[in-house]
Amino acid sequence: TSPPLQTDRDLSIRNDTTEQPWLYWSNYAMSNGGGVASSTTHLLDFLEEPIPGVGTYDDFHTIDWVREKCKDRERHRKINSKKKESAWEFTKSLYDAWSGWLVVTLTGLASGALAGLIDIAADWMNDLKEGVCLSAMWFNHEQCCWTSNETTFAERDKCPQWKSWAELILGQAEGPGSYIMNYFMYIYWALSFAFLAVCLVKVFAPYACGSGIPEIKTILSGFIIRGYLGKWTLMIKTITLVLAVASGLSLGKEGPLVHVACCCGNIFSYLFPKYSKNEVLSAASAAGVSVAFGAPIGGVLFSLEEVSYYFPLKTLWRSFFAALVAAFVLRSINPFGNSRLVLFYVEYHTPWYLFELIPFILLGVFGGLWGAFFIRANIAWCRRRKSTRFGKYPVLEVILVAAITAVVAFPNPYTRQNTSELIKELFTDCGPLESSQLCQYRSQMNGSKAFTDNPNRPAGPGVYSAMWQLCLALIFKIIMTIFTFGLKVPSGLFIPSMAIGAIAGRIVGIAVEQLAYYHHDWFLFKEWCEVGADCITPGLYAMVGAAACLGGVTRMTVSLVVIVFELTGGLEYIVPLMAAVMTSKWVGDAFGREGIYEAHIRLNGYPFLDAKEEFTHTTLAREVMRPRRSDPPLAVLTQDDLTVEELQSVINETSYNGFPVIVSKESQRLVGFALRRDITIAIENARRKQEGIMLNSRVYFTQHAPTLPADSPRPLKLRSILDMSPFTVTDHTPMEIVVDIFRKLGLRQCLVTHNGRLLGIITKKDILRHMAQMANQDPESIMFN
Amino acid sequence: TSPPLQTDRDLSIRNDTTEQPWLYWSNYAMSNGGGVASSTTHLLDFLEEPIPGVGTYDDFHTIDWVREKCKDRERHRKINSKKKESAWEFTKSLYDAWSGWLVVTLTGLASGALAGLIDIAADWMNDLKEGVCLSAMWFNHEQCCWTSNETTFAERDKCPQWKSWAELILGQAEGPGSYIMNYFMYIYWALSFAFLAVCLVKVFAPYACGSGIPEIKTILSGFIIRGYLGKWTLMIKTITLVLAVASGLSLGKEGPLVHVACCCGNIFSYLFPKYSKNEVLSAASAAGVSVAFGAPIGGVLFSLEEVSYYFPLKTLWRSFFAALVAAFVLRSINPFGNSRLVLFYVEYHTPWYLFELIPFILLGVFGGLWGAFFIRANIAWCRRRKSTRFGKYPVLEVILVAAITAVVAFPNPYTRQNTSELIKELFTDCGPLESSQLCQYRSQMNGSKAFTDNPNRPAGPGVYSAMWQLCLALIFKIIMTIFTFGLKVPSGLFIPSMAIGAIAGRIVGIAVEQLAYYHHDWFLFKEWCEVGADCITPGLYAMVGAAACLGGVTRMTVSLVVIVFELTGGLEYIVPLMAAVMTSKWVGDAFGREGIYEAHIRLNGYPFLDAKEEFTHTTLAREVMRPRRSDPPLAVLTQDDLTVEELQSVINETSYNGFPVIVSKESQRLVGFALRRDITIAIENARRKQEGIMLNSRVYFTQHAPTLPADSPRPLKLRSILDMSPFTVTDHTPMEIVVDIFRKLGLRQCLVTHNGRLLGIITKKDILRHMAQMANQDPESIMFN
């Protein structure tokens, strides 16, 4: 008799996943040696020799953080106690104490170096779509023209060394023929890169697709996905990220950089015996964001706010260190050639005025609406991809999206250029040296197109055409981003979201600027915006818009503001940023509280217990626990009157991951908890090594063997695999407390008692199912265990 | 028979404290209405009417955070469920949802305003020691001379409106007579201010003394000190802080500003029914540091790293908001008159070189040594003050220290001036406009004292005399700070520590600078420090030294670096700062892991379970729980066979704060936990309101009344006060897990079971005592409960 779910079957997990064609659970990536926990000794019983294999986890199982932490401390204590024995042991203890720092340093170094490589390679390949540097193939457009002496500052993009494809192939730089040739080559390269990227991902490392942040969140919450952070994933993700960015798809490299950094952290942590993966991964996330934006403090806060599950103070310090090392390495590599750490360095010179809060808050509303819309649309599209046959042709899908993107993007200069460059241009304030179309204001002095120092400007024809192009770019980006995020290539969401916000913000900024120029005697502008005064900075609006849109999508708050604050380096603009980000979050939350990462976690059915979401129902533990009233009784083991045969039949007939051990069937008093995997391994081990263990051998979990008849076979002692301190709650405990315990302690399961008698069990999955039920969602959407 | 400590006596607490003359526990401050938790309804039983008073706490008791959170959620749910009933209820729910934000906004506003007031008043009173502004009494020295047209930029401190006391009284500005007059007036004012401060503190609000951070940490960890955050403390602390700073004692206003902000937060949170004190206090700490340094992000990280016990993400966001509002208000008040937010705004223009890491790390070593030395010396002095008769004359002590400080400080210009100004001067790089003695370099051109643009400079006589004075100031500050921190006036430690570090740093910086000047052909300097190049910035050394010393004393890490980073606004110098702060922390930790705040918490015996310190021993729960083997059995209540008389005798004979309720003496199976206070109130209440309750009435905790003989009196039902979900662990649970549970969930006590039978109880105090014992400290040093 197999009662319904108590903790889940190993088998049912594999079945679940093979139904999803795109998850590749049992694929190549599983054999590449990655994994989250593989400590091999069970430490709660110090007297007996550990049985090899006891205490490890299966793939797609949940980690019991409390036990893991105990194991780690035990290892640490062992090393420490031997410290004084010899110089060698002392060195070992020193090494142990420093290995945590060493790992985060190495992670920081590797993340910084990889980020630099990716930046340089992506820049070069991106420019390859347009042309090639004849003097040195390996130079990108900008570097190619640095060495040229013939170009003036205003035309610094044009130099004889750099040849567009039309010039190379047709020998002519102007005219419709060369335009079509360039157009064709642009599409050709975009498709080639996209095709290469998706093929590499599909063949070598399926886990390399997507942004990786939802999975990293899940892994940090204590779920094992072997190979997700392995060396193959790292290698393929690094290569395909370059290709995906260069292909011109509407995606960014920030999320994947976090994944890359976490892979580095995971791989380095294998070099050290110390169990501190959780810490290393938190630090690696910080390093990833740090190099993505050049914002180390923002990276730490991102890791704290968005990624990490437990964030002890030691981790804070190490995360900061990793973020800093990574940022430092990146600055030394200097991929942008401007010796600036940050991606979009801007400096504004005018303060903002109180009235401007109105457009800033409007941008916040736009960001919130965009975030809510994007999450719904993207999730609906991803669900369709999972559920219909369409999802079976990922390569075709990528090619299709890349082709549409390339075809539509080329004619519009704002979509043709690199998205990061677009954001940078939108952020930048118009100065006298700025040659951008966005800065073609009519001079007040003589009506010519020349620039003047007078900053309050009526828009010229360049600005008007730029506005139209920006509007088209906005619509294009909005549509393409929805279809791009979730493709089987590495894809980040930060840059596209920021681009959308920056475009909207710049449009609003220019509109307000023109309004202030033509109506400077309005009561709104009268006091602070005189004729000839520089009172509106459209670049600031772009920045606020970018923050608002990113906030709407990810629902990050403080970390986002800090990241953007680090970009500009001025406390001056924190208030506008906060106003916009808060509005964006509140507007977004009104349509649904999940950020995009949580939504994708739910879509994939990962067992992720969100630390942010509050449990607000009044249910008690007894209403959530298994078995329910209609269920068969709980499968339990008694402490000293089972035989090996009976034990094996319990294990074979049920599929639970663990069994409570009780004193006797009558008293139902709880003794401990034994894991299925450990029992199986222990019986196997005993059969091989201990003589006299037969099918009718008595199994006992007690300290001393029970008194047996003289002719009975040698009993099997299993106390060493018994967890004698299982967590228990009473049946009257409110679920909000139970959820709190699971979250804060990182439990895998918890036993329920009533007046000292064992009543049932609650697993993480039970809680997630219950929460889904309370939110009127399908409880069966939570998979794995 | 009263068995030894299980949970502590109310009485013994009062006894403990009255032995400490300076703790004033039963003094005026207790009656001023402050306090931490006073929610009045017990919510675990929804069916019965709540008994008034049940669920509240006594003074100096520990809060059970889990219950408090449940209460808060229940209240929230109630309001939410009524939301749709009427427009009024809807408004109430909206108000409830926003009240958290409102409280932190008000807290931020109030903290900013008070900080501005304190800054202005302290500046004015500080200058009063030197002289007075004749044209307008309420101007400080700087403001007085703003209006003067006669002064040149170089002599901007001297103007006819500002009269020193000698000029006013003797009518002469120069000469030994006037020097003595000024000296005398300086001492007179310093003593007056100090006397006033200590008297105000002693008479009106004893809790206003010290920095307040140890107590706030303890309160946030869940301990009730009524009145510590009350309105009297706020008022007196604000006034006496100004006096103490102006008296010239070696103390700062940063720690007390955190206390002031927390008082504001606490008072405002009384205006709202919402229970969110923990959150509000965390936010208030952030606001306090934010206004102390003008570093909002640093404030949030300080609150996270140093002050807060639980730091959920909601708190992060609200803390950031409060910090920002406070900083904004302070900037609007503009107390420093430079429209800068930060206390020590500096800008450096030269990068640092790798070789300079050596002096930076040396400064870190100095900081660590100073921190370790200071903590030991200060704690030893404070312990002496507590234990000897000397501590009974606090006013005399303050006067004495103030007199010594004033007498020694006046002759040395670096100790005479305001410490903040000293730090600012030390941080500032020498520019052509700098008139400070520290910048009197000999020009390379003509040997005159005139300044040149050439920044690589041989030191002039001014620099040499400044070096001597700085050395004397360093020794003076080190000695005086040890005796000052712990005096019965408000006193922060940040500014003195930073001053010591800045002095040491500047000395090292000038030494390195001169070394580089005279030996610029050494291999160390050869590559990057050519003749005539500006390669060493002594101001940067001062900043690094300040961070290192503050780090050594407080053992803060990330927040400290971020605070200093916000001061300079450049990512460039984070690496030197981190190198110094990390070195300082490691060196300090080698001498003892406690920071000054933890050391003071331990000195005062507060029941504070540090979240940072790791529990590294292998003890099990059964070794820590009470009763021990030699103790009498645990005092328990049975669920349905006690009479009111028996219950009362159990309560009267023992002094525990709570009693486990079991099924029967034989089975020892646990039903729940009832608090002493709740039982007493419930019996009182029943006697007054319910008829027929007699001494031989049966008391039952079960759902249904037991079957009783017909003639027995009416039974007393106490289920409503029974906590039916007490936390339990098994006796085999490792203490490291138990400590983790207590920390993360904020428990007050936890019951210990073995195979389903109740065995004993572990309270927070038991854990603290056990930890003290393991660390070879006196377990009886932990007081209260």
mmCIF file of N, CA and C in Angstrom, chain B residues 418-464:
data_model
loop_
_atom_site.group_PDB
_atom_site.id
_atom_site.type_symbol
_atom_site.label_atom_id
_atom_site.label_comp_id
_atom_site.label_asym_id
_atom_site.label_seq_id
_atom_site.Cartn_x
_atom_site.Cartn_y
_atom_site.Cartn_z
ATOM 1 N N ASN B 418 37.747 71.820 17.413
ATOM 2 C CA ASN B 418 36.711 70.807 17.300
ATOM 3 C C ASN B 418 37.289 69.565 16.619
ATOM 4 N N THR B 419 36.975 68.374 17.156
ATOM 5 C CA THR B 419 37.573 67.161 16.587
ATOM 6 C C THR B 419 37.158 66.956 15.137
ATOM 7 N N SER B 420 35.888 67.248 14.810
ATOM 8 C CA SER B 420 35.454 67.075 13.421
ATOM 9 C C SER B 420 36.272 67.956 12.496
ATOM 10 N N GLU B 421 36.525 69.190 12.944
ATOM 11 C CA GLU B 421 37.309 70.091 12.102
ATOM 12 C C GLU B 421 38.735 69.593 11.940
ATOM 13 N N LEU B 422 39.260 69.027 13.047
ATOM 14 C CA LEU B 422 40.608 68.468 12.975
ATOM 15 C C LEU B 422 40.657 67.377 11.918
ATOM 16 N N ILE B 423 39.664 66.477 11.958
ATOM 17 C CA ILE B 423 39.651 65.370 10.991
ATOM 18 C C ILE B 423 39.570 65.927 9.572
ATOM 19 N N LYS B 424 38.712 66.916 9.415
ATOM 20 C CA LYS B 424 38.548 67.504 8.093
ATOM 21 C C LYS B 424 39.871 68.078 7.596
ATOM 22 N N GLU B 425 40.561 68.777 8.476
ATOM 23 C CA GLU B 425 41.836 69.375 8.088
ATOM 24 C C GLU B 425 42.851 68.302 7.714
ATOM 25 N N LEU B 426 42.852 67.218 8.494
ATOM 26 C CA LEU B 426 43.815 66.155 8.227
ATOM 27 C C LEU B 426 43.507 65.438 6.918
ATOM 28 N N PHE B 427 42.205 65.302 6.608
ATOM 29 C CA PHE B 427 41.812 64.632 5.366
ATOM 30 C C PHE B 427 42.157 65.468 4.137
ATOM 31 N N THR B 428 42.118 66.777 4.297
ATOM 32 C CA THR B 428 42.207 67.638 3.124
ATOM 33 C C THR B 428 43.609 67.632 2.536
ATOM 34 N N ASP B 429 43.656 67.562 1.232
ATOM 35 C CA ASP B 429 44.922 67.613 0.530
ATOM 36 C C ASP B 429 45.397 69.067 0.487
ATOM 37 N N CYS B 430 46.712 69.259 0.489
ATOM 38 C CA CYS B 430 47.227 70.618 0.438
ATOM 39 C C CYS B 430 47.063 71.195 -0.958
ATOM 40 N N GLY B 431 46.368 72.287 -1.058
ATOM 41 C CA GLY B 431 46.226 72.968 -2.333
ATOM 42 C C GLY B 431 46.834 74.349 -2.212
ATOM 43 N N PRO B 432 46.865 75.107 -3.300
ATOM 44 C CA PRO B 432 47.463 76.455 -3.231
ATOM 45 C C PRO B 432 46.709 77.400 -2.297
ATOM 46 N N LEU B 433 45.434 77.123 -2.047
ATOM 47 C CA LEU B 433 44.664 78.036 -1.196
ATOM 48 C C LEU B 433 44.668 77.627 0.269
ATOM 49 N N GLU B 434 45.284 76.508 0.564
ATOM 50 C CA GLU B 434 45.219 75.983 1.915
ATOM 51 C C GLU B 434 46.155 76.759 2.828
ATOM 52 N N SER B 435 45.609 77.294 3.920
ATOM 53 C CA SER B 435 46.452 78.114 4.789
ATOM 54 C C SER B 435 46.922 77.343 6.015
ATOM 55 N N SER B 436 46.593 76.064 6.080
ATOM 56 C CA SER B 436 46.909 75.299 7.276
ATOM 57 C C SER B 436 48.420 75.171 7.471
ATOM 58 N N GLN B 437 48.793 75.040 8.730
ATOM 59 C CA GLN B 437 50.194 74.839 9.079
ATOM 60 C C GLN B 437 50.745 73.579 8.429
ATOM 61 N N LEU B 438 49.855 72.615 8.244
ATOM 62 C CA LEU B 438 50.258 71.346 7.661
ATOM 63 C C LEU B 438 50.700 71.486 6.220
ATOM 64 N N CYS B 439 50.353 72.592 5.611
ATOM 65 C CA CYS B 439 50.663 72.753 4.204
ATOM 66 C C CYS B 439 51.803 73.745 3.983
ATOM 67 N N GLN B 440 52.547 74.075 5.037
ATOM 68 C CA GLN B 440 53.647 75.032 4.873
ATOM 69 C C GLN B 440 54.891 74.341 4.364
ATOM 70 N N TYR B 441 54.834 73.991 3.108
ATOM 71 C CA TYR B 441 55.989 73.377 2.472
ATOM 72 C C TYR B 441 56.904 74.478 1.952
ATOM 73 N N ARG B 442 58.188 74.158 1.888
ATOM 74 C CA ARG B 442 59.101 75.100 1.264
ATOM 75 C C ARG B 442 58.924 75.000 -0.234
ATOM 76 N N SER B 443 58.846 76.113 -0.872
ATOM 77 C CA SER B 443 58.737 76.073 -2.314
ATOM 78 C C SER B 443 60.072 75.633 -2.884
ATOM 79 N N GLN B 444 60.035 74.923 -3.972
ATOM 80 C CA GLN B 444 61.285 74.483 -4.579
ATOM 81 C C GLN B 444 61.962 75.605 -5.354
ATOM 82 N N MET B 445 61.147 76.592 -5.715
ATOM 83 C CA MET B 445 61.658 77.620 -6.623
ATOM 84 C C MET B 445 62.608 78.591 -5.927
ATOM 85 N N ASN B 446 62.123 79.174 -4.835
ATOM 86 C CA ASN B 446 62.901 80.263 -4.274
ATOM 87 C C ASN B 446 63.105 80.134 -2.765
ATOM 88 N N GLY B 447 62.679 79.031 -2.183
ATOM 89 C CA GLY B 447 62.919 78.836 -0.765
ATOM 90 C C GLY B 447 62.049 79.689 0.146
ATOM 91 N N SER B 448 61.227 80.545 -0.405
ATOM 92 C CA SER B 448 60.356 81.358 0.439
ATOM 93 C C SER B 448 59.196 80.501 0.934
ATOM 94 N N LYS B 449 58.370 81.069 1.771
ATOM 95 C CA LYS B 449 57.231 80.322 2.291
ATOM 96 C C LYS B 449 56.024 80.358 1.339
ATOM 97 N N ALA B 450 56.188 81.051 0.246
ATOM 98 C CA ALA B 450 55.052 81.158 -0.678
ATOM 99 C C ALA B 450 54.716 79.794 -1.263
ATOM 100 N N PHE B 451 53.483 79.650 -1.633
ATOM 101 C CA PHE B 451 53.044 78.367 -2.181
ATOM 102 C C PHE B 451 53.258 78.352 -3.683
ATOM 103 N N THR B 452 53.576 77.219 -4.184
ATOM 104 C CA THR B 452 53.720 77.087 -5.632
ATOM 105 C C THR B 452 52.760 76.002 -6.101
ATOM 106 N N ASP B 453 52.638 75.934 -7.386
ATOM 107 C CA ASP B 453 51.773 74.893 -7.928
ATOM 108 C C ASP B 453 52.460 73.540 -7.950
ATOM 109 N N ASN B 454 53.777 73.578 -7.817
ATOM 110 C CA ASN B 454 54.494 72.316 -7.854
ATOM 111 C C ASN B 454 54.170 71.521 -6.603
ATOM 112 N N PRO B 455 53.606 70.352 -6.761
ATOM 113 C CA PRO B 455 53.072 69.690 -5.581
ATOM 114 C C PRO B 455 54.067 68.806 -4.834
ATOM 115 N N ASN B 456 55.168 68.451 -5.450
ATOM 116 C CA ASN B 456 56.119 67.610 -4.720
ATOM 117 C C ASN B 456 57.030 68.506 -3.899
ATOM 118 N N ARG B 457 56.906 68.390 -2.563
ATOM 119 C CA ARG B 457 57.375 69.480 -1.727
ATOM 120 C C ARG B 457 58.244 68.990 -0.598
ATOM 121 N N PRO B 458 59.342 69.681 -0.326
ATOM 122 C CA PRO B 458 60.054 69.419 0.923
ATOM 123 C C PRO B 458 59.303 70.117 2.057
ATOM 124 N N ALA B 459 59.295 69.483 3.200
ATOM 125 C CA ALA B 459 58.539 70.042 4.316
ATOM 126 C C ALA B 459 59.196 71.322 4.816
ATOM 127 N N GLY B 460 58.400 72.306 5.173
ATOM 128 C CA GLY B 460 58.882 73.536 5.754
ATOM 129 C C GLY B 460 58.817 73.453 7.267
ATOM 130 N N PRO B 461 59.261 74.505 7.955
ATOM 131 C CA PRO B 461 59.239 74.483 9.430
ATOM 132 C C PRO B 461 57.821 74.271 9.972
ATOM 133 N N GLY B 462 56.802 74.819 9.276
ATOM 134 C CA GLY B 462 55.409 74.652 9.724
ATOM 135 C C GLY B 462 55.052 73.186 9.798
ATOM 136 N N VAL B 463 55.444 72.425 8.789
ATOM 137 C CA VAL B 463 55.111 71.007 8.773
ATOM 138 C C VAL B 463 55.811 70.292 9.917
ATOM 139 N N TYR B 464 57.107 70.655 10.154
ATOM 140 C CA TYR B 464 57.814 69.974 11.243
ATOM 141 C C TYR B 464 57.167 70.247 12.587
#
